[in-house]
Tab-separated table of C-alpha atoms in Angstrom:
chain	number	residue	atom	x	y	z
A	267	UNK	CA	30.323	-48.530	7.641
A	268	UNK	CA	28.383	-50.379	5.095
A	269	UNK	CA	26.002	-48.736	2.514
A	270	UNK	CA	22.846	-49.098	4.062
A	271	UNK	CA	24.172	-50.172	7.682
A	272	UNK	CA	22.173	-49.719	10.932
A	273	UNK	CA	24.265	-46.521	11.673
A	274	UNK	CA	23.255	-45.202	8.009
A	275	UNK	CA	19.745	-45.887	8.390
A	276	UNK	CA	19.506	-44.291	12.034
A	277	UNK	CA	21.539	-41.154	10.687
A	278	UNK	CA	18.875	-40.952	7.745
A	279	UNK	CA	15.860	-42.121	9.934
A	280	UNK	CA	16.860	-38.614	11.886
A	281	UNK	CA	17.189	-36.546	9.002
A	282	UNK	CA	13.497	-37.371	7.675
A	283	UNK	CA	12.387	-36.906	11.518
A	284	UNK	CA	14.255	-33.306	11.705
A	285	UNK	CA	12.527	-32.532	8.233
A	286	UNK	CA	9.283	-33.427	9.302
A	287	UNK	CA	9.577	-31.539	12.122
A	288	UNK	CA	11.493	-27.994	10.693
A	289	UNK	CA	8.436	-28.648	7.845
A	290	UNK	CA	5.744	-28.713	10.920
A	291	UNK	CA	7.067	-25.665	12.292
A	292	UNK	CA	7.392	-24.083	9.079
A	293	UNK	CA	3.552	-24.586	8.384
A	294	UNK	CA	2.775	-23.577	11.785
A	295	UNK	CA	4.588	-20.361	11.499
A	296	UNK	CA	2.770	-19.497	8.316
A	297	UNK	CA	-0.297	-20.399	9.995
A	298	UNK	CA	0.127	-18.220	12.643
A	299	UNK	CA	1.160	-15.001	10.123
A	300	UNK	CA	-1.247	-15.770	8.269
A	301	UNK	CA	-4.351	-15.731	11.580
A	302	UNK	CA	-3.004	-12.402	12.462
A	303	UNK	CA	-2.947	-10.998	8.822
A	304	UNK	CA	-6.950	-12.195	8.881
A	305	UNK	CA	-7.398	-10.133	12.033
A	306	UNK	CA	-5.385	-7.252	11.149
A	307	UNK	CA	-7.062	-6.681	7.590
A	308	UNK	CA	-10.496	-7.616	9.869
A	309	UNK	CA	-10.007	-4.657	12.058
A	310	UNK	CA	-9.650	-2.151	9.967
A	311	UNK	CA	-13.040	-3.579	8.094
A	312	UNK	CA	-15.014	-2.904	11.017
A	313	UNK	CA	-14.201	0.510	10.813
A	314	UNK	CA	-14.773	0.809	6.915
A	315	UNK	CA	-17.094	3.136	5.603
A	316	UNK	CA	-20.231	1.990	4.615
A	317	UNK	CA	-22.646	3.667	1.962
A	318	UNK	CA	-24.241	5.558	4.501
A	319	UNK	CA	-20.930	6.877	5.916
A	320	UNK	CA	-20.851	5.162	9.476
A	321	UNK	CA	-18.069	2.641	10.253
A	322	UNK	CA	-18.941	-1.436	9.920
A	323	UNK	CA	-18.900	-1.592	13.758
A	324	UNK	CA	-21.848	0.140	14.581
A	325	UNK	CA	-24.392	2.574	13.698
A	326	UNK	CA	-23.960	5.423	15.534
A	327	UNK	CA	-19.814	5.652	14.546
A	328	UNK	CA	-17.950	6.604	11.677
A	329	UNK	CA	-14.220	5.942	10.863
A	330	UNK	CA	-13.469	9.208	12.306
A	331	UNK	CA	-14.800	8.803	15.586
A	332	UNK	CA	-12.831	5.352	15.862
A	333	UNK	CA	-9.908	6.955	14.429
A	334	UNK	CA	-8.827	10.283	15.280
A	335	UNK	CA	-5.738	10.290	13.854
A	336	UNK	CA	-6.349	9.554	10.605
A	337	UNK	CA	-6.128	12.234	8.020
A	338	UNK	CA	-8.506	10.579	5.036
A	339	UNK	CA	-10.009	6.943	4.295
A	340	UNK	CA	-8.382	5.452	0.870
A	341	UNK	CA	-10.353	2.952	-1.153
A	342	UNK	CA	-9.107	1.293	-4.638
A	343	UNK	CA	-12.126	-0.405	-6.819
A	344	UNK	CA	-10.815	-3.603	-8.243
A	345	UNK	CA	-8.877	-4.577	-4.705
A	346	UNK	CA	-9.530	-5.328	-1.387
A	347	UNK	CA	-7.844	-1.737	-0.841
A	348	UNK	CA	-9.737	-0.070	2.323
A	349	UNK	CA	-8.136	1.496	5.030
A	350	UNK	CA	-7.412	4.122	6.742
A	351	UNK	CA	-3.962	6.724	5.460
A	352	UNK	CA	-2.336	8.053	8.161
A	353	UNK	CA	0.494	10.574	8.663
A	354	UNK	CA	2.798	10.756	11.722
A	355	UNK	CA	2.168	13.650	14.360
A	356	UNK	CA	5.300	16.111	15.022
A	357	UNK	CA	7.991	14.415	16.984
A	358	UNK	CA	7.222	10.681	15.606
A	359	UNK	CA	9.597	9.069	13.228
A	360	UNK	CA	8.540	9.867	9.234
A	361	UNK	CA	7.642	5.979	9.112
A	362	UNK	CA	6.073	5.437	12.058
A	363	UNK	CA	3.240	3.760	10.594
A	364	UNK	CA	5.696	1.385	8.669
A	365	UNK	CA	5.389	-0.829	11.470
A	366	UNK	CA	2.409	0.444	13.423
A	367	UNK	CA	-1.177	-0.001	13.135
A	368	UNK	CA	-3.471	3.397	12.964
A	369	UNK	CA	-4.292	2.809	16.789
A	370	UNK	CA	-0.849	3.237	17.202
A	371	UNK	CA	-0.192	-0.007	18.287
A	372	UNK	CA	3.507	-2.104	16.978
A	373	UNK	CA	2.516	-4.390	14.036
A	374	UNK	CA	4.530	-6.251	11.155
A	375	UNK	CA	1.893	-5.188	8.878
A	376	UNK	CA	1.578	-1.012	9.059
A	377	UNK	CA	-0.752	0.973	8.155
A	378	UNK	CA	-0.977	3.699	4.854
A	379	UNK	CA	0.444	6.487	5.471
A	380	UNK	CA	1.545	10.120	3.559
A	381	UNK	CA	5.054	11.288	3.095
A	382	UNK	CA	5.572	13.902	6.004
A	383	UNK	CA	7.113	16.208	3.316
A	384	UNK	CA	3.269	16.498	1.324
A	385	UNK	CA	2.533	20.218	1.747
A	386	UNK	CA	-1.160	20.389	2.745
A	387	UNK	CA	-2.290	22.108	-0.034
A	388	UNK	CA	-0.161	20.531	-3.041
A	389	UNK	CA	-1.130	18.814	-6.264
A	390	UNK	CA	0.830	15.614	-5.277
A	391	UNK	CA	0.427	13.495	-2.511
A	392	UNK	CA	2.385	10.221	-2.180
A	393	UNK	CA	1.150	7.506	0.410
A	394	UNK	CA	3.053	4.174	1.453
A	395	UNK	CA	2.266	1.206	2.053
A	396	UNK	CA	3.551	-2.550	2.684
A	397	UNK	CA	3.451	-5.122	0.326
A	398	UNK	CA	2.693	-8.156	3.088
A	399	UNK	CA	2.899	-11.333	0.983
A	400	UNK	CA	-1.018	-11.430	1.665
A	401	UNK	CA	-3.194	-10.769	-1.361
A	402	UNK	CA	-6.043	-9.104	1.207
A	403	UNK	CA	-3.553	-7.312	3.372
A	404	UNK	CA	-2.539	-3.444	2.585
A	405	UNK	CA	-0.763	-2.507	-0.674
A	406	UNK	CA	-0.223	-6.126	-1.364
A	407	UNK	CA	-2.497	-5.985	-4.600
A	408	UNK	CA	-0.033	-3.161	-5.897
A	409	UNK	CA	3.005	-5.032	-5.648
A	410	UNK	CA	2.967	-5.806	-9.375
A	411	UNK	CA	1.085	-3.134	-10.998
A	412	UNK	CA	4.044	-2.348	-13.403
A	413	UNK	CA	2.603	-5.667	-15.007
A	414	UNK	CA	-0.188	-5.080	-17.712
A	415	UNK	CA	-2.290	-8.112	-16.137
A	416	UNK	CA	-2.260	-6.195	-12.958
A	417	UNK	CA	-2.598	-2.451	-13.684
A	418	UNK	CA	-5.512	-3.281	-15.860
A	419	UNK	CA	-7.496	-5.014	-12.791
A	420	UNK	CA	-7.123	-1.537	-10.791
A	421	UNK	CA	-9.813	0.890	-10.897
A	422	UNK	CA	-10.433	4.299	-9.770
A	423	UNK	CA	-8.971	5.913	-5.545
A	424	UNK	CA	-11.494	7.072	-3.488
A	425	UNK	CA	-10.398	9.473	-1.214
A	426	UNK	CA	-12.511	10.840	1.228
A	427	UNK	CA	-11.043	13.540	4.195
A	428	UNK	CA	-12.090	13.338	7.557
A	429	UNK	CA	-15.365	15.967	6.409
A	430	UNK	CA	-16.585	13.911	4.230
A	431	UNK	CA	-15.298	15.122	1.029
A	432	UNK	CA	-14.327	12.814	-1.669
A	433	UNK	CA	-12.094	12.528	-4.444
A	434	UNK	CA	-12.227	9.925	-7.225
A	435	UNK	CA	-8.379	9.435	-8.544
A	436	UNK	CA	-8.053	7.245	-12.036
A	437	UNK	CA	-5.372	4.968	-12.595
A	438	UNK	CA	-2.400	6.763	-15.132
A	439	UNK	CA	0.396	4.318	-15.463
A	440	UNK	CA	2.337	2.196	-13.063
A	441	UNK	CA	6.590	1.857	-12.694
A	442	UNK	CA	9.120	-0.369	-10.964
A	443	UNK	CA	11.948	2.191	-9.405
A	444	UNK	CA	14.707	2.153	-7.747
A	445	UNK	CA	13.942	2.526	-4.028
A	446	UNK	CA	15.438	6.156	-3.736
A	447	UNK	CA	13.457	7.454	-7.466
A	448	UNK	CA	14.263	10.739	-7.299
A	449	UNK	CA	11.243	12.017	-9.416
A	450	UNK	CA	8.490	11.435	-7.635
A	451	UNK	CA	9.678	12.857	-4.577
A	452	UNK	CA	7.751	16.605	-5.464
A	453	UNK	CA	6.244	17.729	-2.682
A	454	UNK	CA	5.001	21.178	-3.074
A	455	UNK	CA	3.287	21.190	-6.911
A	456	UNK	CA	1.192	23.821	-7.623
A	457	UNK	CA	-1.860	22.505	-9.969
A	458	UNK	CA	-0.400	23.940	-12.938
A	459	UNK	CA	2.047	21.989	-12.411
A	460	UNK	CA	0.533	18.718	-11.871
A	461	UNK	CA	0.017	18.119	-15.479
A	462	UNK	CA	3.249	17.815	-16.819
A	463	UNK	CA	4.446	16.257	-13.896
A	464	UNK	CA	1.909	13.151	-14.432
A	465	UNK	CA	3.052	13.530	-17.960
A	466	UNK	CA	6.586	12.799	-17.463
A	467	UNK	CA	6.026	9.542	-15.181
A	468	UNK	CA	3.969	7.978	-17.579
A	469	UNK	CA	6.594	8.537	-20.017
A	470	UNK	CA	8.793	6.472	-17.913
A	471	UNK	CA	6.132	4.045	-16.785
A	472	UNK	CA	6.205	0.155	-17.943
A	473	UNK	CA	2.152	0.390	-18.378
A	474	UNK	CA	-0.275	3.060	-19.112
A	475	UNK	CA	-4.141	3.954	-19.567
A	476	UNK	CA	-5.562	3.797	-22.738
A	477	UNK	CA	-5.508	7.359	-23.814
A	478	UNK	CA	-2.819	8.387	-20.998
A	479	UNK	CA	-1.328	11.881	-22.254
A	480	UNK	CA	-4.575	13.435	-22.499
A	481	UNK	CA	-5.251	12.303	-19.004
A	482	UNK	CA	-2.206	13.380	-17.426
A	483	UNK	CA	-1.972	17.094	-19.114
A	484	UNK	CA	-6.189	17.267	-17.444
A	485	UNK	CA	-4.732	16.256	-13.938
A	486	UNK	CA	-4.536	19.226	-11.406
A	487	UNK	CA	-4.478	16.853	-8.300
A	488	UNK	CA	-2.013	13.519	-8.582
A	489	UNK	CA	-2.315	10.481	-6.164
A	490	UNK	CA	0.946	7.872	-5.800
A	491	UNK	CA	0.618	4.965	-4.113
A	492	UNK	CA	3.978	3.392	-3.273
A	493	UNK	CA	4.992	-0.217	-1.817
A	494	UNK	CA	7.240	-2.762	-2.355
A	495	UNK	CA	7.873	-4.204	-5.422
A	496	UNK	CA	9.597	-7.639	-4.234
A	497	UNK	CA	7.793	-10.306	-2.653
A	498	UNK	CA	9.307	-9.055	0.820
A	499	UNK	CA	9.726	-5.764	2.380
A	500	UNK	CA	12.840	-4.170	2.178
A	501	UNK	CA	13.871	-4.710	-1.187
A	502	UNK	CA	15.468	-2.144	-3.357
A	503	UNK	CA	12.612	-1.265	-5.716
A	504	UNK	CA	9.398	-0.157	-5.383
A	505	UNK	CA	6.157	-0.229	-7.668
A	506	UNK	CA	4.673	3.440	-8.024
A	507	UNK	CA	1.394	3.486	-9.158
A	508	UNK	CA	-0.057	6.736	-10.424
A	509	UNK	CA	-4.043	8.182	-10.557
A	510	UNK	CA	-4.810	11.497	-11.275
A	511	UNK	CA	-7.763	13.726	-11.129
A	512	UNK	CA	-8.914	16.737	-12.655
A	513	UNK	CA	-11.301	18.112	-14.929
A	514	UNK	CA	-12.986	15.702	-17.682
C-alpha cells in the first residue's frame, strides 16, 4: 500500500474517530466524578455547624441530631476542611469509613475517621482521611502539607465533641512517611508524654512552625491528621500533619 493510500487514510480516519471518542468518554467520566464529589462535599455542608451551633439544614438541628454516629465535628481554618470524624462501631472493619460516608452509606470518597486503637482518654489522637484528587473534597488540601507553600496556608483544628466542647489544635510541622511509619502509631500517651512525643516528629518533619520546640514541649493533647500523600489513594506514603494544644 502506498503512503497516503485510501486504506491508510481510512485506517487513520479511524484512529482520530476512536480518539475522539475514548477523549469524550474520558471527559465524561471526569464529569461525572467530579458531580458526585460536588454533592458529596455538599452534604456534609448542610450538616455543618454554624455559629450558633445548629446544622446548615435547618434551625431546629444540629450535626448531632443528623449524625449519631459521629464522635466530634473537625474544622481546619485556611481549607475547606469541615466534616464530620467518625470511628467504626465494634464488629465493623477498622476502615470502614475508608469507603463509606458517615450515614453509612458505600462511597469512593469516605469520610474522617479515628484510628480504632485511640484510647479514649489519650494525648494523641490520629484521624484519616482520603486525599480525592478534589481540592474541596476531604483531606485533599493536606495532601502536600510537607511542602512549605502548603503547611503555611493551614491554620488552627477545631474540634468540637458531640457536647459541645471545643478544642483549638495549632499546626506543628508536617512529614511525608512511609505508609506503615511506625512512630506515630502511639496510642495510649499520657499528657506528660505528649510533649516530647510532638517534639520528636517535628524533628523528623520536612516543615515546621515558626518557633516549633517551644510549642511541642507546651502540648499535652496532639492532633494527626493523616491522608495520602500521592495524587491517588493507595500509594505508599502518606503526609502526616501535626497540631498540638496545650497551655500558652
Amino acid at each position: 500500500m502506498r503512503e497516503g493510500g485510501p486504506g491508510r487514510q481510512r485506517l487513520a480516519r479511524g484512529l482520530r474517530l476512536a480518539a475522539g471518542a475514548a477523549c469524550v468518554t474520558c471527559v465524561c467520566a471526569l464529569g461525572s466524578l467530579s458531580a458526585q464529589a460536588g454533592l458529596a462535599a455538599g452534604a456534609y455542608r448542610d450538616v455543618a455547624p454554624r455559629a450558633d451551633g445548629t446544622a446548615s439544614a435547618g434551625p431546629a438541628r444540629s450535626w448531632q441530631d443528623d449524625l449519631p454516629r459521629a464522635i466530634a465535628w473537625l474544622e481546619v481554618e485556611g481549607t475547606p476542611i469541615s466534616y464530620p470524624v467518625m470511628r467504626p462501631d465494634e464488629g465493623e472493619a477498622a476502615h470502614f469509613y475508608l469507603d463509606h460516608d458517615a450515614w453509612g452509606s458505600p462511597s469512593p470518597w469516605g469520610c474522617p475517621y479515628l484510628d480504632t486503637r485511640c484510647e479514649p482518654q489519650a494525648a494523641h489522637w490520629l484521624v484519616y482521611g482520603h486525599s480525592t484528587g478534589f481540592d474541596s473534597l476531604m483531606f485533599e488540601p493536606l495532601r502536600r502539607a510537607y511542602t512549605t507553600a502548603v503547611f503555611n496556608g493551614i491554620g488552627s483544628a477545631r474540634w468540637t465533641d458531640r457536647a459541645g466542647a471545643s478544642v483549638a489544635y495549632e499546626p506543628l510541622c508536617a512529614l511525608r512517611v512511609p505508609a506503615g511509619f511506625a512512630p506515630i502509631q502511639q496510642f495510649s500517651l499520657s499528657e506528660d508524654e505528649a510533649g516530647p512525643f510532638a517534639l520528636a516528629l517535628a524533628a523528623e518533619a520536612s516543615v515546621r512552625a515558626e518557633g516549633w520546640r517551644e510549642q511541642a514541649m507546651r502540648a499535652d493533647r496532639i492532633l494527626t491528621l493523616a491522608t495520602c500523600a500521592g495524587a491517588q489513594a493507595g500509594t505508599d506514603e502518606r503526609t502526616l500533619v501535626i497540631f498540638t494544644a496545650g497551655d500558652a
